Short mmCIF file of C-alpha atoms in Angstrom, two decimals:
data_model
loop_
_atom_site.label_atom_id
_atom_site.label_comp_id
_atom_site.label_asym_id
_atom_site.label_seq_id
_atom_site.Cartn_x
_atom_site.Cartn_y
_atom_site.Cartn_z
CA MET K 1 -0.44 0.11 0.14
CA LEU K 2 2.55 2.21 0.61
CA VAL K 3 3.94 1.92 -2.75
CA ALA K 4 0.89 2.85 -4.09
CA VAL K 5 0.42 6.09 -1.83
CA VAL K 6 3.87 7.17 -3.28
CA ALA K 7 3.10 6.55 -6.56
CA ALA K 8 -0.21 8.97 -6.24
CA THR K 9 1.63 12.01 -4.59
CA LEU K 10 4.73 11.51 -7.12
CA MET K 11 1.04 11.61 -9.67
CA THR K 12 -0.41 14.68 -7.75
CA ALA K 13 3.07 16.55 -7.95
CA PHE K 14 3.33 15.76 -11.91
CA LEU K 15 -0.72 17.01 -12.78
CA LEU K 16 -0.19 20.23 -9.96
CA ARG K 17 3.05 20.91 -12.07
CA VAL K 18 0.66 20.86 -14.92
CA LEU K 19 -1.80 22.96 -13.67
CA SER K 20 0.52 25.36 -12.63
CA THR K 21 2.35 26.07 -16.15
CA HIS K 22 -1.26 26.06 -17.74
CA ALA K 23 -3.46 28.52 -15.27
CA TRP K 24 -4.83 26.05 -13.72
CA ASP K 25 -7.30 25.18 -16.15
CA PRO K 26 -8.28 21.54 -16.25
CA MET K 27 -9.10 21.43 -19.66
CA ALA K 28 -5.39 21.56 -20.51
CA PHE K 29 -5.09 17.86 -20.17
CA VAL K 30 -7.84 16.96 -22.71
CA LEU K 31 -5.76 18.86 -25.66
CA ARG K 32 -8.73 20.04 -27.95
CA THR K 33 -8.91 20.90 -31.57
CA PRO K 34 -8.18 24.74 -31.42
CA PRO K 35 -11.32 26.46 -32.91
CA ASP K 36 -8.49 28.33 -35.62
CA LEU K 37 -7.19 25.42 -36.72
CA PRO K 38 -6.45 26.21 -40.56
CA ALA K 39 -8.22 23.78 -42.91
CA GLY K 40 -5.38 21.18 -44.06
CA GLN K 41 -3.12 20.88 -40.65
CA THR K 42 -2.15 17.54 -39.64
CA TRP K 43 -0.30 18.73 -36.37
CA GLY K 44 -1.30 20.61 -33.38
CA VAL K 45 -5.11 19.26 -33.82
CA GLY K 46 -5.16 17.80 -30.37
CA TYR K 47 -5.32 14.29 -29.04
CA ASP K 48 -7.58 11.03 -28.08
CA GLY K 49 -8.48 12.76 -24.30
CA ARG K 50 -10.83 15.16 -25.81
CA PHE K 51 -13.35 12.31 -27.28
CA ALA K 52 -13.44 10.66 -23.55
CA PHE K 53 -14.18 14.46 -22.32
CA ALA K 54 -16.97 14.81 -25.09
CA ILE K 55 -18.57 11.66 -24.49
CA ALA K 56 -18.17 12.54 -20.51
CA ALA K 57 -20.03 15.59 -21.11
CA ASN K 58 -22.60 14.71 -23.22
CA PRO K 59 -22.81 10.93 -23.43
CA TRP K 60 -26.00 10.80 -25.91
CA GLY K 61 -25.62 14.10 -27.11
CA SER K 62 -23.89 14.74 -31.23
CA THR K 63 -21.25 12.89 -32.08
CA ALA K 64 -19.69 15.98 -34.35
CA ASP K 65 -16.99 16.30 -32.05
CA LEU K 66 -15.72 12.53 -32.34
CA ASP K 67 -13.99 11.60 -35.27
CA GLN K 68 -14.76 8.10 -35.10
CA PRO K 69 -17.68 7.43 -33.11
CA GLU K 70 -17.99 3.64 -33.27
CA LEU K 71 -14.30 3.71 -31.95
CA ARG K 72 -14.59 6.01 -28.79
CA TYR K 73 -17.97 4.92 -27.94
CA GLN K 74 -16.35 1.13 -28.07
CA ARG K 75 -14.38 2.15 -25.13
CA ILE K 76 -16.92 3.74 -23.27
CA LEU K 77 -15.93 2.82 -19.17
CA TYR K 78 -13.72 5.56 -18.23
CA PRO K 79 -16.14 8.41 -20.42
CA LEU K 80 -18.90 6.52 -18.58
CA ALA K 81 -17.23 6.42 -15.12
CA VAL K 82 -16.27 10.17 -15.24
CA LYS K 83 -20.02 11.16 -15.97
CA VAL K 84 -21.57 9.49 -13.07
CA LEU K 85 -18.71 11.08 -10.85
CA SER K 86 -19.45 14.33 -12.12
CA LEU K 87 -23.13 13.90 -11.28
CA GLY K 88 -24.43 15.67 -14.67
CA ASN K 89 -22.49 18.98 -13.88
CA PRO K 90 -20.68 19.41 -17.20
CA LYS K 91 -18.13 21.99 -15.29
CA ILE K 92 -16.86 19.03 -12.93
CA VAL K 93 -16.06 16.83 -16.26
CA PRO K 94 -12.56 18.11 -16.46
CA TRP K 95 -11.62 17.89 -13.15
CA MET K 96 -13.07 14.13 -13.13
CA LEU K 97 -10.92 12.97 -15.70
CA VAL K 98 -8.35 13.80 -14.26
CA ALA K 99 -9.42 12.27 -10.63
CA VAL K 100 -10.37 9.29 -12.39
CA ASN K 101 -6.86 8.90 -13.54
CA LEU K 102 -4.90 9.66 -10.85
CA GLY K 103 -7.14 6.92 -8.58
CA ALA K 104 -6.43 4.54 -11.44
CA SER K 105 -2.51 4.89 -11.06
CA PHE K 106 -2.94 4.07 -7.56
CA VAL K 107 -4.92 1.13 -8.08
CA ALA K 108 -2.42 -0.16 -10.61
CA ALA K 109 0.58 0.68 -8.55
CA ALA K 110 -1.07 -1.12 -5.77
CA ALA K 111 -1.98 -4.28 -7.83
CA LEU K 112 1.57 -4.65 -9.27
CA ALA K 113 3.42 -3.83 -6.31
CA TYR K 114 1.20 -6.95 -4.45
CA LEU K 115 1.93 -9.10 -7.69
CA LEU K 116 6.16 -8.18 -7.40
CA ALA K 117 5.92 -8.89 -3.83
CA ARG K 118 4.16 -12.22 -3.97
CA ARG K 119 7.15 -13.27 -6.95
CA GLY K 120 9.57 -12.29 -4.07
CA VAL K 121 10.78 -8.78 -5.31
CA SER K 122 10.77 -5.43 -4.69
CA PRO K 123 7.48 -3.93 -4.49
CA TRP K 124 9.02 -0.74 -5.27
CA LEU K 125 9.50 -1.73 -8.96
CA ALA K 126 5.92 -1.26 -9.71
CA LEU K 127 6.77 2.44 -10.06
CA VAL K 128 8.96 1.46 -12.97
CA LEU K 129 5.39 1.48 -14.32
CA ILE K 130 3.77 4.24 -13.08
CA LEU K 131 7.04 6.86 -13.76
CA SER K 132 7.49 5.32 -17.19
CA LEU K 133 7.19 7.70 -20.67
CA GLY K 134 3.61 5.89 -22.02
CA PHE K 135 2.17 6.14 -18.62
CA LEU K 136 3.10 9.59 -18.22
CA LEU K 137 1.76 10.52 -21.27
CA ALA K 138 -1.48 8.72 -20.93
CA LEU K 139 -1.79 11.06 -16.90
CA ARG K 140 -1.44 13.75 -19.35
CA MET K 141 -3.89 13.87 -21.95
CA ASP K 142 -6.62 11.83 -20.13
CA LEU K 143 -6.30 8.48 -22.04
CA LEU K 144 -7.78 5.38 -21.32
CA GLU K 145 -4.54 2.98 -20.24
CA PRO K 146 -4.82 3.99 -16.68
CA MET K 147 -8.10 2.28 -16.24
CA ALA K 148 -7.35 -0.34 -18.13
CA LEU K 149 -3.84 -1.33 -16.92
CA ALA K 150 -5.56 -1.26 -13.47
CA LEU K 151 -8.16 -3.29 -14.10
CA SER K 152 -6.50 -5.61 -15.76
CA LEU K 153 -3.57 -5.77 -12.76
CA TRP K 154 -6.14 -6.44 -9.92
CA ALA K 155 -7.71 -9.34 -12.44
CA TRP K 156 -4.14 -10.72 -12.69
CA TYR K 157 -4.39 -10.41 -9.02
CA ALA K 158 -8.17 -12.08 -8.71
CA LEU K 159 -7.08 -14.82 -10.72
CA GLU K 160 -3.59 -15.68 -9.13
CA ASN K 161 -6.06 -16.12 -6.03
CA ARG K 162 -8.21 -18.36 -7.50
CA ARG K 163 -11.30 -15.82 -7.49
CA LEU K 164 -12.07 -16.76 -11.22
CA ALA K 165 -15.23 -14.82 -11.48
CA LEU K 166 -13.92 -11.52 -9.81
CA GLY K 167 -10.72 -11.79 -12.43
CA ALA K 168 -13.14 -12.09 -15.07
CA VAL K 169 -15.73 -9.26 -14.30
CA LEU K 170 -12.10 -7.06 -13.90
CA LEU K 171 -11.08 -8.17 -17.02
CA ALA K 172 -14.47 -7.69 -18.63
CA LEU K 173 -14.40 -3.78 -17.46
CA GLY K 174 -10.96 -3.60 -18.37
CA ALA K 175 -11.85 -4.52 -22.03
CA LEU K 176 -14.61 -2.05 -22.19
CA ALA K 177 -11.66 0.96 -21.46
CA LYS K 178 -9.28 0.17 -24.10
CA GLU K 179 -9.12 -3.41 -25.78
CA ILE K 180 -5.36 -3.96 -24.00
CA ALA K 181 -6.52 -5.76 -21.40
CA ILE K 182 -8.00 -8.46 -23.89
CA VAL K 183 -4.34 -9.41 -24.32
CA PHE K 184 -4.33 -10.08 -20.26
CA THR K 185 -7.31 -12.22 -20.98
CA LEU K 186 -6.37 -14.15 -23.35
CA SER K 187 -2.36 -14.89 -21.62
CA TRP K 188 -4.35 -15.98 -18.78
CA VAL K 189 -6.78 -18.12 -20.71
CA LEU K 190 -3.29 -19.97 -22.86
CA ALA K 191 -1.55 -20.16 -19.53
CA ALA K 192 -4.31 -22.26 -17.74
CA TRP K 193 -5.45 -24.00 -20.96
CA PHE K 194 -2.01 -25.45 -21.55
CA GLY K 195 -1.58 -26.05 -17.67
CA GLY K 196 -4.43 -28.18 -17.67
CA ARG K 197 -7.32 -26.03 -15.66
CA ARG K 198 -9.43 -26.24 -19.16
CA ARG K 199 -12.75 -25.01 -17.46
CA ALA K 200 -11.41 -22.33 -15.91
CA ALA K 201 -9.21 -21.32 -19.05
CA LEU K 202 -12.99 -21.47 -20.67
CA GLY K 203 -14.99 -19.82 -18.22
CA VAL K 204 -12.92 -17.04 -17.61
CA LEU K 205 -12.63 -16.53 -21.41
CA VAL K 206 -16.22 -16.56 -22.33
CA ALA K 207 -17.14 -14.26 -18.86
CA ALA K 208 -14.46 -11.59 -19.89
CA VAL K 209 -14.99 -11.34 -23.74
CA LEU K 210 -18.65 -11.79 -24.01
CA PRO K 211 -19.40 -8.51 -22.64
CA PHE K 212 -17.02 -6.57 -24.59
CA ALA K 213 -18.19 -8.48 -27.73
CA ALA K 214 -21.91 -7.32 -27.02
CA TRP K 215 -21.25 -4.03 -26.33
CA LEU K 216 -19.21 -4.06 -29.56
CA LEU K 217 -21.91 -5.30 -31.36
CA ALA K 218 -24.23 -2.76 -29.88
CA VAL K 219 -21.89 0.05 -30.87
CA ARG K 220 -21.76 -1.22 -34.48
CA ALA K 221 -25.75 -1.35 -34.71
CA TRP K 222 -25.54 2.23 -33.66
CA PHE K 223 -22.98 3.71 -35.36
CA GLY K 224 -22.08 1.09 -38.43
CA SER K 225 -18.20 0.89 -39.33
CA SER K 226 -16.48 2.91 -41.59
CA ALA K 227 -13.50 2.03 -43.92
CA GLU K 228 -11.37 3.80 -41.26
CA MET K 229 -12.85 2.02 -38.66
CA LEU K 230 -11.59 -1.37 -40.13
CA ALA K 231 -8.42 -0.04 -41.21
CA LYS K 232 -7.55 0.65 -37.38
CA THR K 233 -8.78 -2.53 -35.73
CA HIS K 234 -7.56 -4.75 -38.68
CA LEU K 235 -3.90 -5.99 -37.58
CA GLY K 236 -1.20 -6.87 -39.89
CA TRP K 237 0.85 -9.78 -40.80
CA VAL K 238 4.32 -8.20 -41.32
CA PRO K 239 5.73 -7.63 -38.35
CA PHE K 240 6.42 -3.86 -37.47
CA ALA K 241 5.95 -3.09 -40.89
CA GLY K 242 4.25 0.16 -39.73
CA LEU K 243 7.73 1.28 -38.06
CA ARG K 244 8.38 3.35 -41.86
CA PHE K 245 5.04 5.16 -41.32
CA LEU K 246 6.98 6.96 -38.78
CA ALA K 247 7.31 10.60 -40.21
CA ASP K 248 10.85 11.75 -38.72
CA SER K 249 13.66 9.68 -37.28
CA VAL K 250 13.44 11.10 -33.43
CA SER K 251 10.09 9.51 -33.65
CA ARG K 252 11.81 6.09 -34.95
CA GLY K 253 14.06 6.24 -32.38
CA VAL K 254 12.13 6.75 -29.27
CA VAL K 255 9.83 3.89 -30.42
CA MET K 256 12.66 1.69 -31.31
CA ILE K 257 14.20 1.98 -28.02
CA TRP K 258 11.43 2.39 -25.84
CA VAL K 259 8.94 -0.23 -27.82
CA ILE K 260 10.55 -1.95 -30.41
CA ALA K 261 13.72 -3.56 -28.97
CA PRO K 262 12.20 -4.32 -25.70
CA ALA K 263 9.09 -6.29 -27.62
CA ILE K 264 11.96 -8.12 -29.42
CA LEU K 265 14.38 -8.83 -26.83
CA PHE K 266 11.84 -9.59 -24.38
CA GLY K 267 9.29 -11.51 -26.33
CA TYR K 268 12.38 -14.01 -27.69
CA LEU K 269 13.31 -14.47 -24.24
CA ALA K 270 9.97 -15.16 -22.78
CA ALA K 271 8.98 -17.74 -25.26
CA ARG K 272 12.15 -19.31 -24.49
CA ASP K 273 10.99 -20.06 -20.81
CA LEU K 274 7.55 -20.60 -21.90
CA VAL K 275 8.82 -23.41 -24.44
CA ARG K 276 10.85 -24.72 -21.09
CA GLY K 277 8.03 -24.87 -18.77
CA LEU K 278 4.63 -24.65 -20.63
CA ARG K 279 2.58 -25.99 -17.55
CA GLU K 280 4.40 -23.77 -14.92
CA PRO K 281 1.62 -22.22 -12.21
CA ARG K 282 3.26 -18.45 -13.26
CA SER K 283 3.66 -19.04 -17.22
CA ALA K 284 0.67 -16.46 -17.77
CA ASP K 285 3.66 -13.77 -17.23
CA ALA K 286 5.63 -14.96 -20.32
CA TRP K 287 2.71 -15.44 -22.24
CA LEU K 288 1.84 -11.80 -21.23
CA VAL K 289 4.93 -10.13 -22.42
CA ILE K 290 4.88 -12.70 -25.78
CA GLY K 291 0.99 -11.64 -26.19
CA SER K 292 2.32 -7.73 -25.97
CA ALA K 293 5.06 -8.01 -27.97
CA SER K 294 3.04 -9.49 -30.66
CA LEU K 295 0.23 -6.64 -30.47
CA ILE K 296 2.59 -4.24 -30.92
CA SER K 297 4.53 -6.06 -33.48
CA LEU K 298 1.23 -6.57 -35.97
CA LEU K 299 -0.18 -3.13 -34.81
CA PRO K 300 -2.34 -1.62 -37.95
CA GLN K 301 -0.90 0.91 -39.97
CA PRO K 302 -3.10 3.92 -38.61
CA SER K 303 -1.60 3.39 -35.35
CA TRP K 304 2.03 3.52 -36.43
CA VAL K 305 1.33 7.37 -37.48
CA ASP K 306 1.29 8.09 -33.99
CA PRO K 307 4.46 7.56 -32.33
CA LEU K 308 2.50 8.41 -28.79
CA ALA K 309 0.16 5.52 -29.79
CA ILE K 310 2.88 2.85 -29.91
CA ILE K 311 4.32 4.04 -26.55
CA ARG K 312 0.93 3.37 -24.72
CA PHE K 313 0.39 0.11 -26.55
CA GLY K 314 3.91 -0.48 -24.73
CA LEU K 315 2.54 -0.26 -21.46
CA GLY K 316 1.03 -3.88 -21.11
CA LEU K 317 4.28 -4.79 -22.09
CA VAL K 318 5.81 -3.00 -19.22
CA ALA K 319 3.70 -4.93 -16.89
CA GLY K 320 4.29 -7.91 -18.26
CA VAL K 321 8.22 -7.53 -18.74
CA LEU K 322 8.20 -7.23 -14.74
CA LEU K 323 6.17 -9.91 -13.71
CA TRP K 324 8.01 -12.16 -15.84
CA SER K 325 11.16 -11.12 -15.28
CA ALA K 326 10.71 -11.27 -11.32
CA THR K 327 9.39 -15.04 -12.01
CA TYR K 328 11.93 -16.42 -14.61
CA ARG K 329 14.68 -14.02 -14.68
CA PRO K 330 15.40 -11.83 -12.13
CA ARG K 331 18.48 -10.37 -13.45
CA LEU K 332 16.63 -8.67 -16.27
CA LEU K 333 14.88 -6.60 -13.55
CA PRO K 334 18.06 -3.83 -13.35
CA LEU K 335 17.88 -3.40 -17.33
CA ALA K 336 14.01 -2.97 -17.30
CA THR K 337 14.24 -0.59 -14.06
CA GLY K 338 17.02 1.22 -16.29
CA LEU K 339 14.95 1.37 -19.27
CA TRP K 340 11.65 2.37 -18.36
CA ALA K 341 11.84 4.40 -15.10
CA LEU K 342 13.44 7.09 -16.18
CA SER K 343 11.75 7.27 -19.74
CA GLY K 344 9.09 9.47 -18.51
CA LEU K 345 11.81 12.78 -18.09
CA LEU K 346 11.42 12.70 -22.17
CA LEU K 347 7.51 14.47 -21.29
CA PHE K 348 9.98 17.15 -19.75
CA VAL K 349 11.30 17.59 -23.25
CA ILE K 350 8.15 18.13 -25.29
CA PRO K 351 6.56 21.49 -25.75
CA ARG K 352 3.95 22.24 -23.45
CA MET K 353 3.41 19.19 -21.94
CA VAL K 354 4.54 20.07 -18.51
#
């Protein structure tokens, strides 16, 4: 619990720093599209947090502020939670977006700390995830990852304690926050299946995926499915083929160092460990690394246009590597710590971010 308190304190200090440099305006976290944006300009157009804000402020209203309503409503949990906690007051929504993600930071740190301590390593390593560039970006821009990770990590904890129903519910909620939770679901299901717990694997799979699938069908019936939506959700076949779509060498370098190289290295080592111990009780940790690395390698082309999106997709890999290293390769923990714990400092060199 102390680790989570420290994590929340650090994140509060970070948020206060951002507020103090933006006239204490919580809308600074939303990054909306400027009203005077020139036609045809593709930079400085805002970021995804503005869609969460639009849905939370008016979930059943106009979709004019949403680029792809079917995709934005697919990830409904975060804006819906903000809407409920704001008690219908639109003035509270910007503050509640920040507060909910701050609470998710506390929950994610607590869950990861418990999991790491159970594996016999320092729970303070949970701060590696919280201080990583991807997590700070998500917090800075009112994004979906903190809630999805918090729910997924607590589901991991519940499943390890044989609380299958609770774990499945948390995974289902995580998928409604963002699809990275599905990687956690499939990783645990595969580990349970090959470990001989096939009934448990099928039960968790159905219970965790069915609500997401039902909501997905409802959203498709409501909004339809555009060609752009299909392009954004269709996984590729050639690993890391989208790297060529990153616009500049700096973006490619950042993504290569903090996402692609770790995905290749740790994914390979986790696969070797999995082959040697497919039935190990904690083989789910290795599956999580492999699943996260595979997702990154096969991301659809539109995701590669934005380096920040790739970095955020890497958050599941960060959590997975910490858990897997603690179980299989403790000597890699200093490497993972050095790689990701200080990466958040990059945020301080991006103009107007902090």
